[in-house]
Every structure is written in C-alpha cells, then in structure tokens.
PDB file of C-alpha atoms and ligand atoms in Angstrom:
ATOM      1  CA  MET E   1     118.042  88.088  91.169  1.00 47.00           C
ATOM      2  CA  ALA E   2     114.281  87.763  91.444  1.00 50.00           C
ATOM      3  CA  ASN E   3     112.882  89.053  94.674  1.00 52.00           C
ATOM      4  CA  GLU E   4     109.687  87.324  95.785  1.00 63.00           C
ATOM      5  CA  ASN E   5     108.972  89.834  98.492  1.00 93.00           C
ATOM      6  CA  LEU E   6     109.043  93.042  96.439  1.00 97.00           C
ATOM      7  CA  TYR E   7     105.823  95.060  96.584  1.00 98.00           C
ATOM      8  CA  LEU E   8     106.269  97.736  93.964  1.00 98.00           C
ATOM      9  CA  GLY E   9     103.627 100.075  92.630  1.00 98.00           C
ATOM     10  CA  CYS E  10     102.696 103.685  92.182  1.00 98.00           C
ATOM     11  CA  HIS E  11     100.134 106.333  92.801  1.00 98.00           C
ATOM     12  CA  VAL E  12      97.039 105.705  90.653  1.00 98.00           C
ATOM     13  CA  SER E  13      93.999 107.881  89.987  1.00 97.00           C
ATOM     14  CA  MET E  14      90.424 107.133  90.981  1.00 96.00           C
ATOM     15  CA  SER E  15      87.893 108.730  88.680  1.00 94.00           C
ATOM     16  CA  GLY E  16      84.572 107.960  87.053  1.00 94.00           C
ATOM     17  CA  PRO E  17      83.014 105.924  85.677  1.00 96.00           C
ATOM     18  CA  ASP E  18      85.000 103.010  87.086  1.00 98.00           C
ATOM     19  CA  TYR E  19      86.454 104.580  90.263  1.00 98.00           C
ATOM     20  CA  TYR E  20      88.165 101.906  92.402  1.00 98.00           C
ATOM     21  CA  LEU E  21      87.809  99.257  89.709  1.00 98.00           C
ATOM     22  CA  GLY E  22      89.595 101.707  87.394  1.00 98.00           C
ATOM     23  CA  SER E  23      92.349 102.298  89.966  1.00 98.00           C
ATOM     24  CA  VAL E  24      93.056  98.569  90.198  1.00 98.00           C
ATOM     25  CA  LYS E  25      93.033  98.245  86.398  1.00 98.00           C
ATOM     26  CA  GLU E  26      95.450 101.161  86.112  1.00 98.00           C
ATOM     27  CA  ALA E  27      97.866  99.550  88.599  1.00 98.00           C
ATOM     28  CA  LEU E  28      97.683  96.218  86.772  1.00 98.00           C
ATOM     29  CA  SER E  29      98.390  97.976  83.450  1.00 98.00           C
ATOM     30  CA  TYR E  30     101.752  99.099  84.895  1.00 98.00           C
ATOM     31  CA  GLU E  31     102.455  95.567  86.139  1.00 98.00           C
ATOM     32  CA  ALA E  32     102.445  96.876  89.679  1.00 98.00           C
ATOM     33  CA  ASN E  33     101.690  94.472  92.539  1.00 98.00           C
ATOM     34  CA  THR E  34     100.584  97.235  94.883  1.00 98.00           C
ATOM     35  CA  PHE E  35      99.426 100.858  94.521  1.00 98.00           C
ATOM     36  CA  MET E  36      98.400 104.010  96.351  1.00 98.00           C
ATOM     37  CA  PHE E  37      95.274 106.115  95.808  1.00 98.00           C
ATOM     38  CA  TYR E  38      93.284 108.987  97.267  1.00 97.00           C
ATOM     39  CA  THR E  39      89.629 108.275  98.085  1.00 96.00           C
ATOM     40  CA  GLY E  40      88.787 111.601  96.362  1.00 92.00           C
ATOM     41  CA  ALA E  41      90.723 114.657  95.161  1.00 90.00           C
ATOM     42  CA  PRO E  42      94.095 115.041  96.967  1.00 88.00           C
ATOM     43  CA  GLN E  43      93.648 118.809  97.447  1.00 89.00           C
ATOM     44  CA  ASN E  44      90.172 118.805  98.984  1.00 88.00           C
ATOM     45  CA  THR E  45      87.919 116.784 101.229  1.00 87.00           C
ATOM     46  CA  ILE E  46      84.934 116.485  98.906  1.00 89.00           C
ATOM     47  CA  ARG E  47      84.264 112.754  98.935  1.00 92.00           C
ATOM     48  CA  LEU E  48      81.777 110.722  96.898  1.00 94.00           C
ATOM     49  CA  PRO E  49      79.712 108.217  98.853  1.00 95.00           C
ATOM     50  CA  LEU E  50      81.343 104.779  99.044  1.00 97.00           C
ATOM     51  CA  GLU E  51      78.397 103.104  97.278  1.00 96.00           C
ATOM     52  CA  ARG E  52      79.310 104.853  94.037  1.00 97.00           C
ATOM     53  CA  LEU E  53      82.971 103.895  93.931  1.00 98.00           C
ATOM     54  CA  LYS E  54      82.827 100.275  92.628  1.00 98.00           C
ATOM     55  CA  ILE E  55      84.724  99.030  95.651  1.00 98.00           C
ATOM     56  CA  ALA E  56      83.455  95.433  95.494  1.00 98.00           C
ATOM     57  CA  GLU E  57      84.395  95.195  91.808  1.00 98.00           C
ATOM     58  CA  GLY E  58      87.879  96.600  92.537  1.00 98.00           C
ATOM     59  CA  ARG E  59      88.423  94.197  95.407  1.00 98.00           C
ATOM     60  CA  ALA E  60      87.312  91.257  93.263  1.00 98.00           C
ATOM     61  CA  LEU E  61      89.901  92.211  90.629  1.00 98.00           C
ATOM     62  CA  ILE E  62      92.583  92.545  93.327  1.00 98.00           C
ATOM     63  CA  LYS E  63      91.800  89.027  94.512  1.00 98.00           C
ATOM     64  CA  GLU E  64      91.602  87.600  91.003  1.00 98.00           C
ATOM     65  CA  ASN E  65      95.103  88.916  90.301  1.00 98.00           C
ATOM     66  CA  GLY E  66      96.566  87.664  93.558  1.00 97.00           C
ATOM     67  CA  LEU E  67      97.461  91.108  94.946  1.00 97.00           C
ATOM     68  CA  ASP E  68      97.849  91.432  98.714  1.00 97.00           C
ATOM     69  CA  GLU E  69      95.323  94.010  99.884  1.00 98.00           C
ATOM     70  CA  SER E  70      97.314  94.678 103.062  1.00 97.00           C
ATOM     71  CA  LYS E  71     100.114  96.161 100.908  1.00 98.00           C
ATOM     72  CA  ILE E  72      97.800  98.694  99.229  1.00 98.00           C
ATOM     73  CA  VAL E  73      98.040 102.242 100.542  1.00 98.00           C
ATOM     74  CA  VAL E  74      95.650 105.200 100.816  1.00 98.00           C
ATOM     75  CA  HIS E  75      96.902 108.795 101.031  1.00 98.00           C
ATOM     76  CA  ALA E  76      94.926 111.321 103.102  1.00 97.00           C
ATOM     77  CA  PRO E  77      94.127 114.713 101.491  1.00 96.00           C
ATOM     78  CA  TYR E  78      96.919 117.312 101.828  1.00 93.00           C
ATOM     79  CA  ILE E  79      94.746 119.948 103.396  1.00 93.00           C
ATOM     80  CA  ILE E  80      94.385 118.110 106.688  1.00 97.00           C
ATOM     81  CA  ASN E  81      96.685 119.937 109.135  1.00 98.00           C
ATOM     82  CA  ILE E  82      96.534 118.665 112.710  1.00 98.00           C
ATOM     83  CA  ALA E  83      99.880 120.212 113.738  1.00 98.00           C
ATOM     84  CA  ASN E  84      98.569 123.505 115.092  1.00 98.00           C
ATOM     85  CA  GLN E  85      95.503 124.803 116.884  1.00 98.00           C
ATOM     86  CA  LEU E  86      95.781 128.438 115.778  1.00 97.00           C
ATOM     87  CA  ASN E  87      92.417 128.159 114.085  1.00 97.00           C
ATOM     88  CA  VAL E  88      90.069 125.920 116.051  1.00 97.00           C
ATOM     89  CA  ASP E  89      87.815 125.331 113.038  1.00 97.00           C
ATOM     90  CA  ASN E  90      90.728 124.112 110.897  1.00 97.00           C
ATOM     91  CA  TYR E  91      91.921 121.820 113.659  1.00 98.00           C
ATOM     92  CA  GLU E  92      88.447 120.362 114.238  1.00 98.00           C
ATOM     93  CA  MET E  93      87.955 119.981 110.479  1.00 97.00           C
ATOM     94  CA  GLY E  94      91.307 118.179 110.212  1.00 97.00           C
ATOM     95  CA  LYS E  95      90.318 115.671 112.880  1.00 98.00           C
ATOM     96  CA  ARG E  96      86.893 115.131 111.336  1.00 97.00           C
ATOM     97  CA  HIS E  97      88.303 114.496 107.870  1.00 97.00           C
ATOM     98  CA  LEU E  98      91.041 112.260 109.237  1.00 98.00           C
ATOM     99  CA  LEU E  99      88.447 110.155 111.038  1.00 98.00           C
ATOM    100  CA  ASN E 100      86.375 109.955 107.857  1.00 97.00           C
ATOM    101  CA  GLU E 101      89.426 109.058 105.775  1.00 97.00           C
ATOM    102  CA  ILE E 102      90.426 106.228 108.143  1.00 98.00           C
ATOM    103  CA  GLN E 103      86.935 104.790 107.934  1.00 98.00           C
ATOM    104  CA  ARG E 104      86.915 105.113 104.150  1.00 98.00           C
ATOM    105  CA  THR E 105      90.303 103.355 103.958  1.00 98.00           C
ATOM    106  CA  TYR E 106      88.842 100.519 106.011  1.00 98.00           C
ATOM    107  CA  ALA E 107      85.826 100.283 103.696  1.00 98.00           C
ATOM    108  CA  PHE E 108      88.105  99.943 100.644  1.00 98.00           C
ATOM    109  CA  GLY E 109      90.113  97.192 102.380  1.00 98.00           C
ATOM    110  CA  PRO E 110      93.679  98.556 102.758  1.00 98.00           C
ATOM    111  CA  LYS E 111      95.225  98.859 106.213  1.00 98.00           C
ATOM    112  CA  ILE E 112      97.598 101.818 105.745  1.00 98.00           C
ATOM    113  CA  LEU E 113      96.721 105.506 105.485  1.00 98.00           C
ATOM    114  CA  VAL E 114      99.559 107.952 104.729  1.00 98.00           C
ATOM    115  CA  LEU E 115      99.196 111.324 106.440  1.00 98.00           C
ATOM    116  CA  HIS E 116     101.320 114.465 106.221  1.00 98.00           C
ATOM    117  CA  PRO E 117     102.069 115.467 109.824  1.00 98.00           C
ATOM    118  CA  GLY E 118     101.232 119.108 108.991  1.00 98.00           C
ATOM    119  CA  SER E 119     102.772 122.495 109.787  1.00 98.00           C
ATOM    120  CA  HIS E 120     103.099 124.064 113.194  1.00 98.00           C
ATOM    121  CA  VAL E 121     103.001 127.493 111.404  1.00 97.00           C
ATOM    122  CA  SER E 122     104.300 129.937 114.022  1.00 93.00           C
ATOM    123  CA  THR E 123     103.648 127.874 117.121  1.00 97.00           C
ATOM    124  CA  GLY E 124     106.895 125.891 117.360  1.00 97.00           C
ATOM    125  CA  VAL E 125     107.821 122.207 117.114  1.00 98.00           C
ATOM    126  CA  GLU E 126     106.753 121.246 120.656  1.00 98.00           C
ATOM    127  CA  ASN E 127     103.323 122.742 120.101  1.00 98.00           C
ATOM    128  CA  GLY E 128     103.201 120.914 116.768  1.00 98.00           C
ATOM    129  CA  ILE E 129     103.945 117.614 118.496  1.00 98.00           C
ATOM    130  CA  ASP E 130     101.299 118.219 121.162  1.00 98.00           C
ATOM    131  CA  SER E 131      98.670 119.156 118.574  1.00 98.00           C
ATOM    132  CA  ILE E 132      99.362 116.061 116.486  1.00 98.00           C
ATOM    133  CA  VAL E 133      99.300 113.793 119.560  1.00 99.00           C
ATOM    134  CA  LYS E 134      96.026 115.256 120.826  1.00 98.00           C
ATOM    135  CA  ALA E 135      94.351 114.907 117.421  1.00 98.00           C
ATOM    136  CA  LEU E 136      95.596 111.356 116.820  1.00 99.00           C
ATOM    137  CA  ASN E 137      94.536 110.283 120.311  1.00 98.00           C
ATOM    138  CA  GLU E 138      91.032 111.634 119.777  1.00 98.00           C
ATOM    139  CA  VAL E 139      90.623 110.188 116.301  1.00 98.00           C
ATOM    140  CA  LEU E 140      92.108 106.756 117.061  1.00 98.00           C
ATOM    141  CA  ASP E 141      89.830 106.510 120.070  1.00 98.00           C
ATOM    142  CA  GLN E 142      86.752 106.775 117.880  1.00 98.00           C
ATOM    143  CA  ASP E 143      87.455 105.210 114.500  1.00 98.00           C
ATOM    144  CA  GLY E 144      86.811 101.563 115.403  1.00 97.00           C
ATOM    145  CA  THR E 145      89.156 100.165 112.735  1.00 98.00           C
ATOM    146  CA  ASP E 146      92.590  98.524 112.622  1.00 98.00           C
ATOM    147  CA  VAL E 147      93.917 100.846 109.888  1.00 98.00           C
ATOM    148  CA  LYS E 148      97.387 102.182 110.640  1.00 98.00           C
ATOM    149  CA  ILE E 149      98.410 105.776 110.034  1.00 98.00           C
ATOM    150  CA  ALA E 150     101.790 106.236 108.343  1.00 99.00           C
ATOM    151  CA  LEU E 151     103.103 109.718 109.137  1.00 99.00           C
ATOM    152  CA  GLU E 152     105.192 110.865 106.177  1.00 98.00           C
ATOM    153  CA  THR E 153     108.747 112.202 106.395  1.00 98.00           C
ATOM    154  CA  MET E 154     108.635 115.722 104.950  1.00 98.00           C
ATOM    155  CA  ALA E 155     111.145 117.914 103.081  1.00 98.00           C
ATOM    156  CA  GLY E 156     111.235 120.545 105.841  1.00 96.00           C
ATOM    157  CA  LYS E 157     109.635 123.404 103.909  1.00 96.00           C
ATOM    158  CA  GLY E 158     108.734 126.318 106.175  1.00 95.00           C
ATOM    159  CA  SER E 159     107.322 125.008 109.457  1.00 97.00           C
ATOM    160  CA  GLU E 160     106.593 121.472 108.268  1.00 97.00           C
ATOM    161  CA  MET E 161     106.609 118.773 110.916  1.00 98.00           C
ATOM    162  CA  GLY E 162     107.952 115.275 110.296  1.00 98.00           C
ATOM    163  CA  THR E 163     111.570 116.234 109.744  1.00 97.00           C
ATOM    164  CA  SER E 164     113.441 113.909 112.111  1.00 98.00           C
ATOM    165  CA  PHE E 165     113.062 110.390 113.459  1.00 98.00           C
ATOM    166  CA  GLU E 166     113.322 111.789 117.004  1.00 98.00           C
ATOM    167  CA  GLN E 167     110.263 113.965 116.350  1.00 98.00           C
ATOM    168  CA  PHE E 168     108.257 110.940 115.198  1.00 98.00           C
ATOM    169  CA  LYS E 169     109.466 109.029 118.237  1.00 98.00           C
ATOM    170  CA  GLU E 170     108.238 111.770 120.547  1.00 98.00           C
ATOM    171  CA  ILE E 171     104.840 111.781 118.839  1.00 98.00           C
ATOM    172  CA  ILE E 172     104.433 108.009 118.899  1.00 98.00           C
ATOM    173  CA  SER E 173     105.619 107.697 122.509  1.00 98.00           C
ATOM    174  CA  LYS E 174     102.855 110.073 123.625  1.00 98.00           C
ATOM    175  CA  LEU E 175     100.015 108.205 121.875  1.00 98.00           C
ATOM    176  CA  ASN E 176      97.446 106.129 123.713  1.00 98.00           C
ATOM    177  CA  LYS E 177      97.598 103.651 120.831  1.00 98.00           C
ATOM    178  CA  PRO E 178     101.196 103.774 119.562  1.00 98.00           C
ATOM    179  CA  GLU E 179     100.670 100.488 117.738  1.00 98.00           C
ATOM    180  CA  ARG E 180      98.323 102.271 115.309  1.00 98.00           C
ATOM    181  CA  VAL E 181     100.938 104.732 113.992  1.00 99.00           C
ATOM    182  CA  GLY E 182     104.073 104.231 111.898  1.00 99.00           C
ATOM    183  CA  ILE E 183     106.113 106.034 109.264  1.00 99.00           C
ATOM    184  CA  CYS E 184     106.157 106.546 105.488  1.00 99.00           C
ATOM    185  CA  LEU E 185     109.692 107.255 104.276  1.00 98.00           C
ATOM    186  CA  ASP E 186     109.793 109.416 101.108  1.00 98.00           C
ATOM    187  CA  THR E 187     113.180 109.346  99.350  1.00 98.00           C
ATOM    188  CA  CYS E 188     112.673 112.769  97.706  1.00 98.00           C
ATOM    189  CA  HIS E 189     111.590 114.347 100.970  1.00 98.00           C
ATOM    190  CA  ILE E 190     114.410 112.946 103.103  1.00 98.00           C
ATOM    191  CA  ASN E 191     117.001 113.978 100.483  1.00 98.00           C
ATOM    192  CA  ASP E 192     115.594 117.486 100.458  1.00 98.00           C
ATOM    193  CA  ASN E 193     115.683 117.354 104.237  1.00 97.00           C
ATOM    194  CA  ASP E 194     119.446 116.638 104.150  1.00 97.00           C
ATOM    195  CA  PHE E 195     119.560 112.833 104.588  1.00 98.00           C
ATOM    196  CA  ASP E 196     122.116 110.973 102.439  1.00 98.00           C
ATOM    197  CA  VAL E 197     119.905 108.483 100.563  1.00 98.00           C
ATOM    198  CA  SER E 198     122.982 106.912  98.924  1.00 98.00           C
ATOM    199  CA  ASP E 199     123.813 105.592 102.421  1.00 98.00           C
ATOM    200  CA  MET E 200     120.546 103.821 103.142  1.00 98.00           C
ATOM    201  CA  ASP E 201     122.223 101.454 105.617  1.00 98.00           C
ATOM    202  CA  SER E 202     123.016 104.348 107.957  1.00 98.00           C
ATOM    203  CA  ILE E 203     119.525 105.815 107.563  1.00 98.00           C
ATOM    204  CA  LEU E 204     117.958 102.452 108.409  1.00 98.00           C
ATOM    205  CA  ASP E 205     120.341 101.956 111.344  1.00 98.00           C
ATOM    206  CA  GLU E 206     119.233 105.303 112.745  1.00 98.00           C
ATOM    207  CA  PHE E 207     115.570 104.551 112.026  1.00 98.00           C
ATOM    208  CA  ASP E 208     115.883 101.201 113.771  1.00 98.00           C
ATOM    209  CA  LYS E 209     117.680 102.696 116.754  1.00 98.00           C
ATOM    210  CA  VAL E 210     115.189 105.551 117.238  1.00 98.00           C
ATOM    211  CA  LEU E 211     111.874 104.042 116.143  1.00 98.00           C
ATOM    212  CA  GLY E 212     112.384 100.348 115.431  1.00 98.00           C
ATOM    213  CA  LEU E 213     112.278  99.134 111.844  1.00 98.00           C
ATOM    214  CA  ASP E 214     108.839  97.577 112.374  1.00 98.00           C
ATOM    215  CA  LYS E 215     107.495 101.172 112.381  1.00 98.00           C
ATOM    216  CA  LEU E 216     108.383 101.592 108.718  1.00 98.00           C
ATOM    217  CA  LEU E 217     105.077 100.972 106.909  1.00 98.00           C
ATOM    218  CA  VAL E 218     105.568 102.500 103.436  1.00 98.00           C
ATOM    219  CA  VAL E 219     108.406 103.767 101.241  1.00 99.00           C
ATOM    220  CA  HIS E 220     107.733 106.486  98.637  1.00 99.00           C
ATOM    221  CA  VAL E 221     110.293 105.989  95.884  1.00 99.00           C
ATOM    222  CA  ASN E 222     110.925 109.285  94.091  1.00 99.00           C
ATOM    223  CA  ASP E 223     113.863 110.993  92.467  1.00 98.00           C
ATOM    224  CA  THR E 224     114.239 114.707  93.251  1.00 98.00           C
ATOM    225  CA  LYS E 225     114.721 117.891  91.229  1.00 98.00           C
ATOM    226  CA  ASN E 226     116.786 119.434  94.023  1.00 98.00           C
ATOM    227  CA  PRO E 227     120.126 118.742  95.720  1.00 98.00           C
ATOM    228  CA  ARG E 228     120.395 117.348  99.219  1.00 98.00           C
ATOM    229  CA  GLY E 229     119.204 119.756 101.914  1.00 98.00           C
ATOM    230  CA  ALA E 230     117.255 122.043  99.539  1.00 98.00           C
ATOM    231  CA  HIS E 231     113.995 121.745 101.556  1.00 97.00           C
ATOM    232  CA  LYS E 232     111.956 121.951  98.333  1.00 97.00           C
ATOM    233  CA  ASP E 233     109.902 118.766  97.667  1.00 97.00           C
ATOM    234  CA  ARG E 234     109.777 118.531  93.887  1.00 98.00           C
ATOM    235  CA  HIS E 235     109.665 114.946  92.621  1.00 98.00           C
ATOM    236  CA  GLU E 236     111.538 113.802  89.509  1.00 98.00           C
ATOM    237  CA  ASN E 237     111.384 110.686  87.337  1.00 98.00           C
ATOM    238  CA  ILE E 238     113.581 107.797  88.431  1.00 98.00           C
ATOM    239  CA  GLY E 239     117.137 108.299  87.190  1.00 98.00           C
ATOM    240  CA  TYR E 240     116.619 111.888  86.028  1.00 98.00           C
ATOM    241  CA  GLY E 241     117.184 113.674  89.339  1.00 98.00           C
ATOM    242  CA  TYR E 242     119.781 114.201  92.039  1.00 98.00           C
ATOM    243  CA  LEU E 243     119.351 110.722  93.559  1.00 98.00           C
ATOM    244  CA  GLY E 244     119.755 108.735  90.349  1.00 98.00           C
ATOM    245  CA  PHE E 245     118.808 105.202  89.408  1.00 98.00           C
ATOM    246  CA  GLU E 246     121.523 103.267  91.250  1.00 98.00           C
ATOM    247  CA  THR E 247     120.751 104.871  94.613  1.00 98.00           C
ATOM    248  CA  LEU E 248     117.006 104.343  94.267  1.00 98.00           C
ATOM    249  CA  ASN E 249     117.453 100.807  92.949  1.00 98.00           C
ATOM    250  CA  LYS E 250     119.393  99.987  96.106  1.00 98.00           C
ATOM    251  CA  VAL E 251     116.502 101.327  98.181  1.00 98.00           C
ATOM    252  CA  VAL E 252     113.924  99.269  96.290  1.00 98.00           C
ATOM    253  CA  HIS E 253     115.954  96.061  96.590  1.00 97.00           C
ATOM    254  CA  HIS E 254     117.337  96.745 100.054  1.00 97.00           C
ATOM    255  CA  PRO E 255     117.205  93.472 102.015  1.00 96.00           C
ATOM    256  CA  ARG E 256     115.870  95.219 105.132  1.00 97.00           C
ATOM    257  CA  LEU E 257     113.012  96.838 103.187  1.00 97.00           C
ATOM    258  CA  GLN E 258     111.525  93.763 101.576  1.00 97.00           C
ATOM    259  CA  GLY E 259     107.822  93.248 102.250  1.00 97.00           C
ATOM    260  CA  ILE E 260     107.239  96.985 102.701  1.00 98.00           C
ATOM    261  CA  PRO E 261     105.087  98.578  99.980  1.00 98.00           C
ATOM    262  CA  MET E 262     107.195 100.779  97.658  1.00 98.00           C
ATOM    263  CA  ILE E 263     105.207 103.486  95.921  1.00 99.00           C
ATOM    264  CA  LEU E 264     106.336 105.711  93.030  1.00 99.00           C
ATOM    265  CA  GLU E 265     104.994 109.264  93.004  1.00 98.00           C
ATOM    266  CA  THR E 266     107.044 110.503  90.084  1.00 98.00           C
ATOM    267  CA  PRO E 267     105.627 113.109  87.678  1.00 98.00           C
ATOM    268  CA  TYR E 268     103.909 112.448  84.366  1.00 98.00           C
ATOM    269  CA  TYR E 269     106.213 113.135  81.414  1.00 98.00           C
ATOM    270  CA  GLU E 270     104.744 114.929  78.395  1.00 97.00           C
ATOM    271  CA  GLY E 271     101.289 114.003  79.613  1.00 97.00           C
ATOM    272  CA  ASN E 272     102.003 110.296  80.085  1.00 98.00           C
ATOM    273  CA  PRO E 273     102.428 108.224  83.239  1.00 98.00           C
ATOM    274  CA  PRO E 274     106.023 106.934  83.626  1.00 98.00           C
ATOM    275  CA  TYR E 275     105.140 104.088  85.959  1.00 98.00           C
ATOM    276  CA  LYS E 276     105.171 101.076  83.663  1.00 98.00           C
ATOM    277  CA  LYS E 277     108.710 101.973  82.516  1.00 98.00           C
ATOM    278  CA  GLU E 278     109.937 102.830  86.012  1.00 98.00           C
ATOM    279  CA  ILE E 279     108.560  99.624  87.542  1.00 98.00           C
ATOM    280  CA  GLU E 280     110.152  97.594  84.763  1.00 98.00           C
ATOM    281  CA  MET E 281     113.534  99.284  85.327  1.00 98.00           C
ATOM    282  CA  PHE E 282     113.462  98.356  89.005  1.00 98.00           C
ATOM    283  CA  ARG E 283     112.359  94.791  88.289  1.00 97.00           C
ATOM    284  CA  LYS E 284     115.193  94.374  85.786  1.00 97.00           C
ATOM    285  CA  GLN E 285     117.535  96.424  87.988  1.00 97.00           C
ATOM    286  CA  SER E 286     118.764  98.382  85.012  1.00 98.00           C
ATOM    287  CA  PHE E 287     118.190 101.959  83.901  1.00 98.00           C
ATOM    288  CA  LYS E 288     116.776 102.662  80.444  1.00 97.00           C
ATOM    289  CA  ASP E 289     116.804 106.207  79.073  1.00 98.00           C
ATOM    290  CA  TRP E 290     113.201 106.623  77.935  1.00 98.00           C
ATOM    291  CA  ARG E 291     112.691 110.407  77.979  1.00 94.00           C
TER     292      ARG E 291
HETATM  293 FE1   FE J   1     102.623 112.583 100.646  1.00 90.26          FE
HETATM  294 FE1   FE J   2     105.400 111.102  99.298  1.00 90.26          FE
HETATM  295 ZN1   ZN J   3     106.440 115.229  97.903  1.00 90.26          ZN
END
C-alpha cells in the first residue's frame, strides 16, 4: 500500500566542490525524499563559511524536486557535550558551537537539529539534566531562530544521558522554551538501551504518555550489531542485524509515525552506500538479500 506521508531518507555527505548541492544530489540519487547532513565534519567543529557551501543551489534543487525542506534534518557535531560542567572551557565551547550550529541549520533552511544529549561523566544524572537545561536555556535565548533541537535517544554507554523518556521529560519541563525541543528516536540506540523495538506500539504508548507524541521530531532507522540491552551503539544494515527487516519495516510504516522524517544511518558495505537498496526495500515493503 502506497503511503503518501512517508518521508524516508538517509545521512548524506557534504563535501567539495559541490557541498550542499552535492548533498541534495546524493539524496536524490538514492530516491530519498528527505535526508540528514552535518554542516561540516561530524567529529569536529571546524566549519567552512556558509558562502562557500552552495546553499542557494542546493535549495533550488530541493524545490525543483518537490522535497519538503521542513523534513530535512541537520546533525550537530558529536563533540558537543553540554551534560557536565567539569571543565568550564568544554561546557562554554559546547554552548558556543551549539549556537553556531543552530544558526547554520537555519541558514541552510531545515528546521530540525539533532543533538546528542552528552555524558554526565562522573557527576550523576541530576547534574547532567541541570547542565543540559542551563545550556539549552542560554542558547535558545540567543539564537533568534525557530529551529527545533531533537535530543537523541542514546544506547546508554558509560554515563551517556538520553536513556529514558522520563529523563527527556524532566529536561524539557525545565526549559524556558520547551516548544523548541523534541526527541530523535534511534532504533539501534533504543534496542541497545533495552527497549523492545518489535513492540513499537508499547514504546509509542509510553512516549505519548510521558512526552506526548508531538515531541517526536525524527526517527533514525538503523539495524544493530548487538542484542537488546547491550549498551553498545553499533549500527548494522537493514535486515542484517538483531532487529531485522520486518521489525524495522513496521517502524517505517507505523501509522502513528507518518509525516516524521525517517533517516537511515546504516554503514557502508564494501565501500558502497547501502541507502538506495535500503530505501527501495522499505518502499516495496520486502527484504532483498543484497550483501
Ligand atoms: Fe546521532
Ligand atoms: Fe542516530
Ligand atoms: Zn549510533
């Protein structure tokens, strides 16, 4: 059954010479109708000036192909950690780069920025919550945009924050602008954090009860190399991991998740991107062994 409200895409790169124009072309080559990108390298905060990134050309191609810019997603660099204040310089740097990243997202046109909530390190969950709240309040007071931050559900490695809906609720309830923050649900991460992804109805019931389903801004659709509860965070190609195709296909086509951008972050296989095949499998709702 064709689903008119399915926004399905993947992570795409952004590199020279075409930068954003190249990102849009890459997404279109996979027959994606949305995508996610980093405005520079994921691991660092070195960022090229916006004038060099062919943003207008990319946006023109988005429009030409009828994509909905509001479903396109930006991911903030991993190294931002606003969940502890052990090192004041790191905390200040995190806020500064987050502010910059929100403003860059706005300049590209999308309205959603995915952010890892960070690690409290040795300071405890309550301190983690307070640090995140303080940073988000400061940043969202200054940025002057309407971009929303989607805090990502994490696998629960070490002292990672973002491991329960209640924790997100506590964060959001303490914000001055709660309407600016929502959640990115990552199927690999929640599996590794001991959620049963094969029972998405119960997960969404709990999400709705604790946070309200309107807080769900993005879904990251990944299979996982590890069993439920492993707290690892290693993504696998769709249908080749512990979740399997049928479970993930139900997520993608779940009636309560339609309209929410679904983004694949599965690994390259033998040097090649898997996304065209994976998107096609979900559109056809049937698994094809391609590896
Ligand atoms: Fe992420
Ligand atoms: Fe993710
Ligand atoms: Zn991950």
